Coordinates of C-alpha atoms in Angstrom, one line a residue:
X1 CA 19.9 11.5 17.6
X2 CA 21.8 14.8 17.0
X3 CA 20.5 17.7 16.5
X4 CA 22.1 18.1 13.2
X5 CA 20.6 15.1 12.3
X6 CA 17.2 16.2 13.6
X7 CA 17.2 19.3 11.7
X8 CA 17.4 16.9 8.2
X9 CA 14.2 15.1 8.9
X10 CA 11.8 17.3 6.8
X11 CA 14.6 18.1 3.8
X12 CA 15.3 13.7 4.1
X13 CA 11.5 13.3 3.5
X14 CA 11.3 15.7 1.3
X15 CA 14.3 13.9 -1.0
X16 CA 12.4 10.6 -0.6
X17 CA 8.6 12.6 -1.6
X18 CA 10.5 13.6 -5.3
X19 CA 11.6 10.0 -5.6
X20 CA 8.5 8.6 -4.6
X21 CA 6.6 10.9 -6.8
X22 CA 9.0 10.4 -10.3
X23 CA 8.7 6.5 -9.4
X24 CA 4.9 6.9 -9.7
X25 CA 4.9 9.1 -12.9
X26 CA 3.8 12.4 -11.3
X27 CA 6.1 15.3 -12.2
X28 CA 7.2 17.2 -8.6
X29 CA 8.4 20.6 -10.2
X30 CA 6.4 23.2 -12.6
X31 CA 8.0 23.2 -16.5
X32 CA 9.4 26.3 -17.1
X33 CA 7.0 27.1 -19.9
X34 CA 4.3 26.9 -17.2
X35 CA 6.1 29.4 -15.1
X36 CA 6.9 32.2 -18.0
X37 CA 3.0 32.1 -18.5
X38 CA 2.2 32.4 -14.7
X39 CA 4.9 35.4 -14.8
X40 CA 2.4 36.9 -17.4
X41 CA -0.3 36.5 -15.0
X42 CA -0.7 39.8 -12.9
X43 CA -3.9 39.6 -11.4
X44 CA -7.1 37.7 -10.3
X45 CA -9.5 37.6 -12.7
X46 CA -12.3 40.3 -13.0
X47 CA -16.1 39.5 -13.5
X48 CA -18.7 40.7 -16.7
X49 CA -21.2 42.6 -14.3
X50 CA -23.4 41.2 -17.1
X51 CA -22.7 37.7 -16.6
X52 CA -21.9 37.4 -12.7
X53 CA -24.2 38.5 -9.5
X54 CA -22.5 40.6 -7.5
X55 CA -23.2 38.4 -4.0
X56 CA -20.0 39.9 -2.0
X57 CA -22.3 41.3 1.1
X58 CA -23.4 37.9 1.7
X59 CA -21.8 36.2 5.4
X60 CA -19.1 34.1 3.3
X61 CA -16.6 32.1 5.0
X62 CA -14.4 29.6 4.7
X63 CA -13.6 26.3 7.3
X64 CA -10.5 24.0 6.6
X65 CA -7.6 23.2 8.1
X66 CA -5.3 25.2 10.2
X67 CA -2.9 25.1 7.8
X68 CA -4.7 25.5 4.7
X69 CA -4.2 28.3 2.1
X70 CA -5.9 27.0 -1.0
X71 CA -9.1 27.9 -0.5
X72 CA -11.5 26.1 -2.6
X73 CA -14.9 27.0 -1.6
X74 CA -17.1 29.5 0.9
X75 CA -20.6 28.5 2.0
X76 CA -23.3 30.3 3.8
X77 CA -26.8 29.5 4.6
X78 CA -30.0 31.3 4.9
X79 CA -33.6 30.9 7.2
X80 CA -36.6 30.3 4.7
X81 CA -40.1 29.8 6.1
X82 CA -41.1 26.4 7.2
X83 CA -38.1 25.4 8.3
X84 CA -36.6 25.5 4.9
X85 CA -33.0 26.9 4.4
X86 CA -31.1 27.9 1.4
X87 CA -27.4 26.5 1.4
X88 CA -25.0 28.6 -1.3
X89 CA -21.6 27.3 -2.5
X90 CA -18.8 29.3 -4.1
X91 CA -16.0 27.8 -5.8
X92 CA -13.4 29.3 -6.5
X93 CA -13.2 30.0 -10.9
X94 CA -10.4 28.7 -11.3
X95 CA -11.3 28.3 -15.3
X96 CA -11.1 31.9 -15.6
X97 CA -7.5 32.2 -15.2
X98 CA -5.7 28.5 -15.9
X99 CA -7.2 28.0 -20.0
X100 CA -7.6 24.8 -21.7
X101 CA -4.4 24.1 -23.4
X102 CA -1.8 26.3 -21.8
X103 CA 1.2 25.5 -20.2
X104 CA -0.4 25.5 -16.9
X105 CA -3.2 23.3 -17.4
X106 CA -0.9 20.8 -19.2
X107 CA 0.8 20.5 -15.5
X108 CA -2.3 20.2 -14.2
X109 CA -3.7 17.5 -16.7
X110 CA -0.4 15.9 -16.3
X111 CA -0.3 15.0 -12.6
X112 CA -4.4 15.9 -12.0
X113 CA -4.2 16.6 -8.3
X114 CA -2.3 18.1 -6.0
X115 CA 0.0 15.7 -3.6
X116 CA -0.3 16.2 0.2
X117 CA 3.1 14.6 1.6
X118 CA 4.0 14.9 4.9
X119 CA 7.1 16.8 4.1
X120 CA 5.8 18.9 1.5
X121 CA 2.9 20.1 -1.0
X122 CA 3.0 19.7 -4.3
X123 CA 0.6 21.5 -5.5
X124 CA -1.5 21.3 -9.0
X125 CA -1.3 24.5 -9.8
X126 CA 1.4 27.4 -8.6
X127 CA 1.1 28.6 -5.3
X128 CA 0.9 32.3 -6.5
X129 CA -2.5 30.9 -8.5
X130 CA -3.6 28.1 -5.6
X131 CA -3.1 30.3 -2.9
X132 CA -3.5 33.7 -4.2
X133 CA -5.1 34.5 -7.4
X134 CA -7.9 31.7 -7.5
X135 CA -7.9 31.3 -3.8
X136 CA -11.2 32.5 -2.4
X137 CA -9.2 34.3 0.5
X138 CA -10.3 36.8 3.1
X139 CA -11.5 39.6 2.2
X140 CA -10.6 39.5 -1.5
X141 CA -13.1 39.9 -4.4
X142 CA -13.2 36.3 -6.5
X143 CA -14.5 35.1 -9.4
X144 CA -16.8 32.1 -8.5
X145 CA -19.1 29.2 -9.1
X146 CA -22.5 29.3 -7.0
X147 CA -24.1 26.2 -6.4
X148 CA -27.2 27.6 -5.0
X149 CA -29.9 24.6 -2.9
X150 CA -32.7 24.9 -1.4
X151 CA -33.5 22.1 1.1
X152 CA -36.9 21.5 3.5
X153 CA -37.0 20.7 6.8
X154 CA -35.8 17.2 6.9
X155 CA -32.4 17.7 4.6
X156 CA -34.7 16.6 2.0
X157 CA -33.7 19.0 -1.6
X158 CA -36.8 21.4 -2.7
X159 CA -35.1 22.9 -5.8
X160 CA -31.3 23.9 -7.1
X161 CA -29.8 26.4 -9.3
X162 CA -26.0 27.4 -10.7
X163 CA -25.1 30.8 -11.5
X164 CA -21.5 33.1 -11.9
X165 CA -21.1 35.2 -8.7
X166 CA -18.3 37.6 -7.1
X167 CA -18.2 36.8 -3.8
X168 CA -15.7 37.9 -0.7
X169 CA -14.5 35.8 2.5
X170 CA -15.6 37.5 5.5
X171 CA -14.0 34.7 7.9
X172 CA -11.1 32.3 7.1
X173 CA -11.8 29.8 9.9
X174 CA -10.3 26.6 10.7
X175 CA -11.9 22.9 11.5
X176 CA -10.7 22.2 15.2
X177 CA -11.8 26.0 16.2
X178 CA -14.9 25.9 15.0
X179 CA -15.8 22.1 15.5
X180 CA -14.5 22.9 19.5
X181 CA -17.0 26.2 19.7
X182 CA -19.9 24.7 18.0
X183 CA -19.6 21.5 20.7
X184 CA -19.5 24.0 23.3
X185 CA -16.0 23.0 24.8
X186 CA -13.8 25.9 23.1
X187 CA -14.1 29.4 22.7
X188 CA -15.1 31.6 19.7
X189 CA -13.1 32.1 17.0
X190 CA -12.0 35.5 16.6
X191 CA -13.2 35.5 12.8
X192 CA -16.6 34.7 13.8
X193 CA -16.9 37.3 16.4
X194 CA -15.7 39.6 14.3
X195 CA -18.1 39.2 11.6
X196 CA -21.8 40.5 13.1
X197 CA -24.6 37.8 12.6
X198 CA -21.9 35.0 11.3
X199 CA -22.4 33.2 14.2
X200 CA -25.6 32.4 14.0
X201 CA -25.4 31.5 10.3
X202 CA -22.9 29.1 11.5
X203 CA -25.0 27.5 13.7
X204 CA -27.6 27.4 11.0
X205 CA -24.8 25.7 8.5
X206 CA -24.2 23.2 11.2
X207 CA -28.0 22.2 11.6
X208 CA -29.0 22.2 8.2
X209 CA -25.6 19.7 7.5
X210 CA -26.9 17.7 10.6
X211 CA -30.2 16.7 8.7
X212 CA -28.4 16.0 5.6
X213 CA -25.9 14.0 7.1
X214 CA -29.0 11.7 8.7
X215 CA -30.9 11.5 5.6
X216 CA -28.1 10.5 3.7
X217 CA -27.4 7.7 6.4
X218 CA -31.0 6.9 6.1
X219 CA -30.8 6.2 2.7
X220 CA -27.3 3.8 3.4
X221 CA -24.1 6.2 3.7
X222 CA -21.7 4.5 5.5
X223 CA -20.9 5.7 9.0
X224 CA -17.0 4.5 8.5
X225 CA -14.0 5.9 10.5
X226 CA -10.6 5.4 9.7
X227 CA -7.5 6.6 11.4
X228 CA -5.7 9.9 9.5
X229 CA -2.1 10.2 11.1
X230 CA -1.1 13.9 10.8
X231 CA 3.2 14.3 11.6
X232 CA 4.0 17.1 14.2
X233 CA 6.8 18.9 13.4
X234 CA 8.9 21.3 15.7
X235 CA 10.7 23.3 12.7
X236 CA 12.1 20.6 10.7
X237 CA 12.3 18.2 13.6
X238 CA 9.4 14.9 13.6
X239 CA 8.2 15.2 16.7
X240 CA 4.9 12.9 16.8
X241 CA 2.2 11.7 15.0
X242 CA -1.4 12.4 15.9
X243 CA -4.9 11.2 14.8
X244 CA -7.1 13.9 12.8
X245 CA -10.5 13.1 13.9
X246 CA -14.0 13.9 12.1
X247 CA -16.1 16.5 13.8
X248 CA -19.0 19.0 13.3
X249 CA -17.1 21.7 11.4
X250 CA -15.7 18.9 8.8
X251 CA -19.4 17.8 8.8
X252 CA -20.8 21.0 7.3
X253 CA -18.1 21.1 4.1
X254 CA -18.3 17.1 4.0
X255 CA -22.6 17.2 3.7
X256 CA -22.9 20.8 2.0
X257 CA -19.6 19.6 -0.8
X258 CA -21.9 16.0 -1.3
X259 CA -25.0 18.3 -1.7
X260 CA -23.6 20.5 -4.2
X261 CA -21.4 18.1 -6.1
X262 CA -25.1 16.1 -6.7
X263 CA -26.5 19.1 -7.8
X264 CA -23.8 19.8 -10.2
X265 CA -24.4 16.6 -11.8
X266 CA -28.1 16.8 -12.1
X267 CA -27.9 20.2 -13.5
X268 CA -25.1 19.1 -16.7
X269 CA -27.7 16.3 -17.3
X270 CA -31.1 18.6 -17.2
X271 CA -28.8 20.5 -19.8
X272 CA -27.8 17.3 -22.1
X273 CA -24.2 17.7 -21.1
X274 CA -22.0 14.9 -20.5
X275 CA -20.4 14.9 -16.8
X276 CA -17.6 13.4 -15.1
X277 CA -19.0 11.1 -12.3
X278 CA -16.5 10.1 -9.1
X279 CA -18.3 6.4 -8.3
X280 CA -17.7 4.0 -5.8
X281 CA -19.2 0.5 -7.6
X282 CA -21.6 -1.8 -5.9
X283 CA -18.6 -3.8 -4.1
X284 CA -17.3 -6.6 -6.1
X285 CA -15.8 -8.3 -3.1
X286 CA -19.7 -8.1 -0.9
X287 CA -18.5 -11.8 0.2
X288 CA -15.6 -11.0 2.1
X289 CA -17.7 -8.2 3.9
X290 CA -20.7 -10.4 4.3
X291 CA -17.9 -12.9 6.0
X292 CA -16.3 -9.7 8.4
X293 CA -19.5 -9.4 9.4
X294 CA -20.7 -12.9 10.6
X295 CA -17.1 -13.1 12.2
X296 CA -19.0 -10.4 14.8
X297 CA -22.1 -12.0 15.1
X298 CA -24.0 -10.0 12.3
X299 CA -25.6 -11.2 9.3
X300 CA -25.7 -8.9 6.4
X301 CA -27.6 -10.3 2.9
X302 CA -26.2 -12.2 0.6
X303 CA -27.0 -9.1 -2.2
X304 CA -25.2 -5.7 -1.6
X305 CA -27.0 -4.0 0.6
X306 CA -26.1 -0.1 1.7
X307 CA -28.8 0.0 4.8
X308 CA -27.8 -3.1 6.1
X309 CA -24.5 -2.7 5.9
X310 CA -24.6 0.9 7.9
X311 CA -26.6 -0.9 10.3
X312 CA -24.2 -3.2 10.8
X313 CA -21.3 -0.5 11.3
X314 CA -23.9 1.6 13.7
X315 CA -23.7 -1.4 16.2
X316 CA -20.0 -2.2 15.6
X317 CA -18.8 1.5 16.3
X318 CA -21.4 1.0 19.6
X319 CA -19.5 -2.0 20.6
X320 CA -16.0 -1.6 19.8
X321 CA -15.4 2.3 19.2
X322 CA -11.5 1.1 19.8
X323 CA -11.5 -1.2 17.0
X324 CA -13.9 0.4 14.4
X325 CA -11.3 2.5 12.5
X326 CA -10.0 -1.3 11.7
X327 CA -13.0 -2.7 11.0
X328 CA -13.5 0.6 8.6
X329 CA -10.2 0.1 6.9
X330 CA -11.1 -3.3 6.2
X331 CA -14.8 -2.8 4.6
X332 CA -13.2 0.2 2.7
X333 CA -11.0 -2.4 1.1
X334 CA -13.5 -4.9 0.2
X335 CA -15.9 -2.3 -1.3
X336 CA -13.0 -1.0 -3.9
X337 CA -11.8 1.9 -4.9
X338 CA -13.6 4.8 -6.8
X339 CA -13.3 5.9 -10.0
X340 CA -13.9 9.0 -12.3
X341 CA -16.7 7.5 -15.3
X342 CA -18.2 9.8 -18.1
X343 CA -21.6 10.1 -18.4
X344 CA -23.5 10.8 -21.2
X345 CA -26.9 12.6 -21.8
X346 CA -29.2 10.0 -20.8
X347 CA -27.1 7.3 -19.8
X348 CA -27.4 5.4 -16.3
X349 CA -23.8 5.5 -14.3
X350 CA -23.5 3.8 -10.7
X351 CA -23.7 5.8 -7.3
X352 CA -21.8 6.2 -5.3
X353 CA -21.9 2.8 -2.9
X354 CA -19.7 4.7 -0.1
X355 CA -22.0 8.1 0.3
X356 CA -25.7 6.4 -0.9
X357 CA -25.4 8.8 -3.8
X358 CA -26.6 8.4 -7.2
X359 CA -25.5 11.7 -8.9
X360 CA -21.9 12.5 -7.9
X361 CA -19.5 15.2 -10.1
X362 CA -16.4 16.2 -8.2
X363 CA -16.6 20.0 -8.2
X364 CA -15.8 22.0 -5.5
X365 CA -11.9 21.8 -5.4
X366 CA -10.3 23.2 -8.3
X367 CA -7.6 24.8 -7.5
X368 CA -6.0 20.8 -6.5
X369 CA -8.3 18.7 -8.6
X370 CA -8.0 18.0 -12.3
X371 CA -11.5 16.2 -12.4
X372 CA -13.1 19.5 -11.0
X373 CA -11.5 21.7 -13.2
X374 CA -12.6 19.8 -16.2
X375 CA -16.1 20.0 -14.6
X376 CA -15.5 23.8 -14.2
X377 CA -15.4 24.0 -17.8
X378 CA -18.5 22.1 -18.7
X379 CA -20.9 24.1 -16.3
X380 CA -19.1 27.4 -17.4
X381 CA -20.4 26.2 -20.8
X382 CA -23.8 25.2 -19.4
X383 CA -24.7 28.3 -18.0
X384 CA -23.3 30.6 -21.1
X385 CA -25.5 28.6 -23.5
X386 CA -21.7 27.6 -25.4
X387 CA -21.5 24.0 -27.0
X388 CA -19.6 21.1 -25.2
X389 CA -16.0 22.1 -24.9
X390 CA -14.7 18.3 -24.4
X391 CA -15.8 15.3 -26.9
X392 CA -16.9 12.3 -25.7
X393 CA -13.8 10.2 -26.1
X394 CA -11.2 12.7 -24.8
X395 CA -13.8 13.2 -21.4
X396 CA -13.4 8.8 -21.1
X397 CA -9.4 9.6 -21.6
X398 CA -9.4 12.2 -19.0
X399 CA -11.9 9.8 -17.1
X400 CA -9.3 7.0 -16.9
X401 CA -6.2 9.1 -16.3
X402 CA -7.7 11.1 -13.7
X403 CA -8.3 7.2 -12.1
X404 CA -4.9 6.5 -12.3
X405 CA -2.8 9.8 -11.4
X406 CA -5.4 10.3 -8.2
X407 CA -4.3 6.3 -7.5
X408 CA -0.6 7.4 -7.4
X409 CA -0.7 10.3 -5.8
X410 CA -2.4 8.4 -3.2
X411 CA 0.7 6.2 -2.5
X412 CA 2.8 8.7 -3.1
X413 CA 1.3 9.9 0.0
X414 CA 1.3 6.8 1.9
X415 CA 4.8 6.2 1.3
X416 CA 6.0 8.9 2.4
X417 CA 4.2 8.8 5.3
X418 CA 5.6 5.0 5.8
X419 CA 9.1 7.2 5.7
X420 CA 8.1 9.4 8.6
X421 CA 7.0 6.7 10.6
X422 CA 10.0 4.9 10.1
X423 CA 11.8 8.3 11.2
X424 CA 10.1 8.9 14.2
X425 CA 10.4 5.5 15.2
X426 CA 14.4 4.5 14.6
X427 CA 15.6 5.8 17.7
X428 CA 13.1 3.5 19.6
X429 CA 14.4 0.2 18.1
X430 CA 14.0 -2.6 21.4
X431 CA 11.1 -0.6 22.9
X432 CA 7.7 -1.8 23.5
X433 CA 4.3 -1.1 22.5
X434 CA 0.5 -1.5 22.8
X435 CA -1.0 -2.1 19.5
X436 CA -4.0 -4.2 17.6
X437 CA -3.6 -6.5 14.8
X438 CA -5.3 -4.3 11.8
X439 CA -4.7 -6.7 8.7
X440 CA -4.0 -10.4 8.6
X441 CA -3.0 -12.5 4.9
X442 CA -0.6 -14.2 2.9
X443 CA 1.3 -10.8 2.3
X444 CA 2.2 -10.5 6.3
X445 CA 0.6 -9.7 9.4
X446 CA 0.1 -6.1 10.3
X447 CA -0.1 -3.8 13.3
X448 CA -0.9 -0.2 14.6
X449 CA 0.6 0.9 17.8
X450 CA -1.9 2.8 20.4
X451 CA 0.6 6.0 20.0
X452 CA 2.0 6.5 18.3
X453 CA -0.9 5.5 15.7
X454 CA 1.5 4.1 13.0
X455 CA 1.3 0.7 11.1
X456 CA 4.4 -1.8 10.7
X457 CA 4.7 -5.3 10.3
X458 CA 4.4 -7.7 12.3
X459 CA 7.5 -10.4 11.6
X460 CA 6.8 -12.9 14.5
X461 CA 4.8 -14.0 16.9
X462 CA 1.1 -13.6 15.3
X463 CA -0.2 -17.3 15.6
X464 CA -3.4 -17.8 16.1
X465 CA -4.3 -13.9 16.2
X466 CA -6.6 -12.1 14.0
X467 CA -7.6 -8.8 12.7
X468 CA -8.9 -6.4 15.8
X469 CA -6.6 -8.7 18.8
X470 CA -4.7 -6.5 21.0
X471 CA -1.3 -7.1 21.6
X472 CA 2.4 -6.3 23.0
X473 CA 4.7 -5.9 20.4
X474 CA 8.7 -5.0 20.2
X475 CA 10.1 -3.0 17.8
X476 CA 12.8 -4.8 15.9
X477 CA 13.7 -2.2 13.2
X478 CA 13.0 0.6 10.7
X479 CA 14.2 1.6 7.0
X480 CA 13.4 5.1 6.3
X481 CA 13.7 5.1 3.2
X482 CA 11.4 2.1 2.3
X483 CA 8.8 3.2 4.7
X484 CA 9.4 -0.8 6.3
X485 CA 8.6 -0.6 10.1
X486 CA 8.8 -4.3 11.8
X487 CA 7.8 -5.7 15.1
X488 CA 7.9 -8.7 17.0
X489 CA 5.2 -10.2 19.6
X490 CA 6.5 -9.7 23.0
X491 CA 4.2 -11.1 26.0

């Protein structure tokens, strides 16, 4: 390739991302009345000292990704006697400056989430609100939502509250650094040893999210792994693709986000409110795991069964670490995909399979989720003593279209990643890869190289092979802009 032609990789993708997301009835650009109001918009918002605790000289921080500048929610944790710990949430209020009914929450309500291509963000809200003005960033004063929970020894809860608060990040910090320092194979992060007594308060997060994440599995989470390919850009150029593995750091958001979205729920209820509930449904399609299973020597029964079913993926990770982000892929599949629901006072909505969760209200990412904004507004409600702001048959409408946008924006996202794929790989056409066979049906046989770890199809040479064989395979040839990526079987 030339290197005018490598500089147009991220603005080709980018041209194929506004297709893709037109095609799938998600609006890429901000309506100008949406902007005129944001241009009115000339600060973040400021708390009623009556209303909100002033909890800014708690150790706050903030872990995401490296890259990340919408910053949904701090945690910190605190040392009670008995081994007990108090775990506090902030999210970010985003309510308190994006109003029900304005220009800017008609975006939002339009598209519902915030669409992570690889070539480019297109966020929810405007960046000057995401990032800036309901962004809980370092060492600005935010407006938030405090999910407070008290947990004993064993992960097990002891009690729960919600309140208003002004908090202040004392540490932006990113996965990978902190994951690497709290495995003891990488160095402090400079905002932790900057911050006197934050880093033991993040060794306390990461202990306290450790029991919760093994009660949880107790009770039948699922210990699944699939394979996230992240592009590597060098400017504008596609360099590579890389895996984005789970570790410790992702652990403490992942457990303390599931512990505070399940209080959430159970706190709308203990108030008569209805909720919106993210559920993953008993699977529907338990025969065709029950089947993957006995094809590796396990038996699972012939009812859905959570427990067994981790069991089963405990051993299969042991055995076949290689494999098990297939194997993962495919039970994901099978189980279905979630859903938002509405639940009433006093009604009885499924868990969530997936996480072994029966209360579940998406809350903790407002600034790029529709579903938690709405939630936003029914807990601001809650605690204020105010009447429902939503009836019960727009909440099922928002319910369903919620469903649906998140579903689009999802392959919005795979597509375009399919494009980059196809990009990285056209100059390769006629070379040869490792790779395993990671889905197998009337639709086509499919593959995923070794590295990089991208998917295409396999056009020949798949007799007799199955889902998790290892192969040699030749690639044939790319389309970029379909995202098609096909191989042959070469010995």
């Amino acid at each position: 390739m030339t290197d005018s032609v490598d500089s147009q990789h991220r603005s080709i993708l980018q041209r194929i991302a506004h297709r893709v997301m037109l095609e799938r009835g998600l609006v890429p650009e901000f309506p100008p009345q949406a902007l005129a109001e944001l241009d009115g918009i000339h600060g973040p918002a400021t708390g009623d000292k009556d209303s909100a605790r002033d909890l800014r000289n708690l150790l706050w921080c903030s872990i995401d990704n490296d890259d990340s500048r919408d910053l949904d929610q701090l945690t910190v944790a605190e040392a009670m006697p008995d081994g007990a710990a108090k775990v506090l949430v902030a999210i970010a209020d985003v309510d308190a400056l994006v109003k029900e009914g304005s220009a800017l929450d008609d975006h939002a309500r339009q598209n519902t989430t915030s669409v992570y291509t690889v070539a480019e963000i297109f966020p929810m809200l405007p960046e000057r609100l995401s990032t800036d003005l309901t962004s809980l960033n370092y060492e600005s004063d935010r407006l938030a939502i405090v999910i407070e929970i008290v947990l004993a020894e064993d992960g097990s809860l002891q009690s729960s509250d919600l309140y208003r608060a002004t908090v202040r990040n004392r540490a932006k910090l990113a996965y990978n650094g902190v994951a690497g320092w709290l495995e003891g194979n990488g160095p402090t992060p400079q905002g932790i040893g900057r911050v006197s007594g934050l880093d033991e308060n993040l060794r306390l997060q990461d202990r306290v999210a450790q029991k919760l994440k093994a009660l949880r599995h107790q009770h039948g989470a699922l210990d699944l792994e699939t394979i996230e390919a992240r592009p590597v850009f060098d400017g504008d150029k596609l360099r590579d693709f890389e895996a984005d593995k789970s570790n410790r750091a992702k652990d403490i958001i992942e457990d303390f986000m599931i512990a505070g979205n399940g209080v959430t729920a159970r706190y709308l209820a203990a108030k008569k409110f209805p909720s919106l509930r993210r559920v993953v449904r008993v699977p529907k399609r338990w025969d065709g795991i029950v089947e993957l299973a006995a094809k590796r020597g396990s038996t699972l029964p012939k009812e859905p069964d959570a427990r067994a079913l981790e069991q089963f993926l405990v051993s299969a990770k042991a055995a076949d670490p290689l494999r098990f982000p297939d194997l993962s892929l495919s039970v994901i599949k099978l189980m279905g995909p979630g859903e938002y629901v509405v639940e009433l006072p006093g009604g009885n909505v499924a868990g969530h399979f997936g996480l072994a969760v029966v209360d579940y209200a998406h809350s903790t990412a407002p600034n790029r989720r529709y579903p938690d904004v709405i939630t936003q507004r029914l807990l601001k409600a809650a605690v204020a003593g105010r009447s429902v702001p939503y009836e019960n048959d727009e909440l099922e409408a928002l319910a369903k279209h919620c469903t649906e946008q998140e579903d689009a924006a999802k392959k919005v996202e795979r597509q375009v990643t399919k494009s980059a794929a196809a990009m990285l790989l056209e100059s390769r056409v006629g070379e040869r890869f490792d790779a395993l066979i990671t889905g197998a049906s009337d639709k086509g046989t499919w593959v995923r190289l070794l590295h990089p770890p991208v998917e295409g199809r396999l056009e020949s040479g798949f007799g007799g092979m199955d889902v998790g064989h290892r192969l040699r395979v030749q690639l044939v040839s790319t389309d970029v802009e379909r995202g098609f990526i096909d191989f042959k079987r070469v010995v």
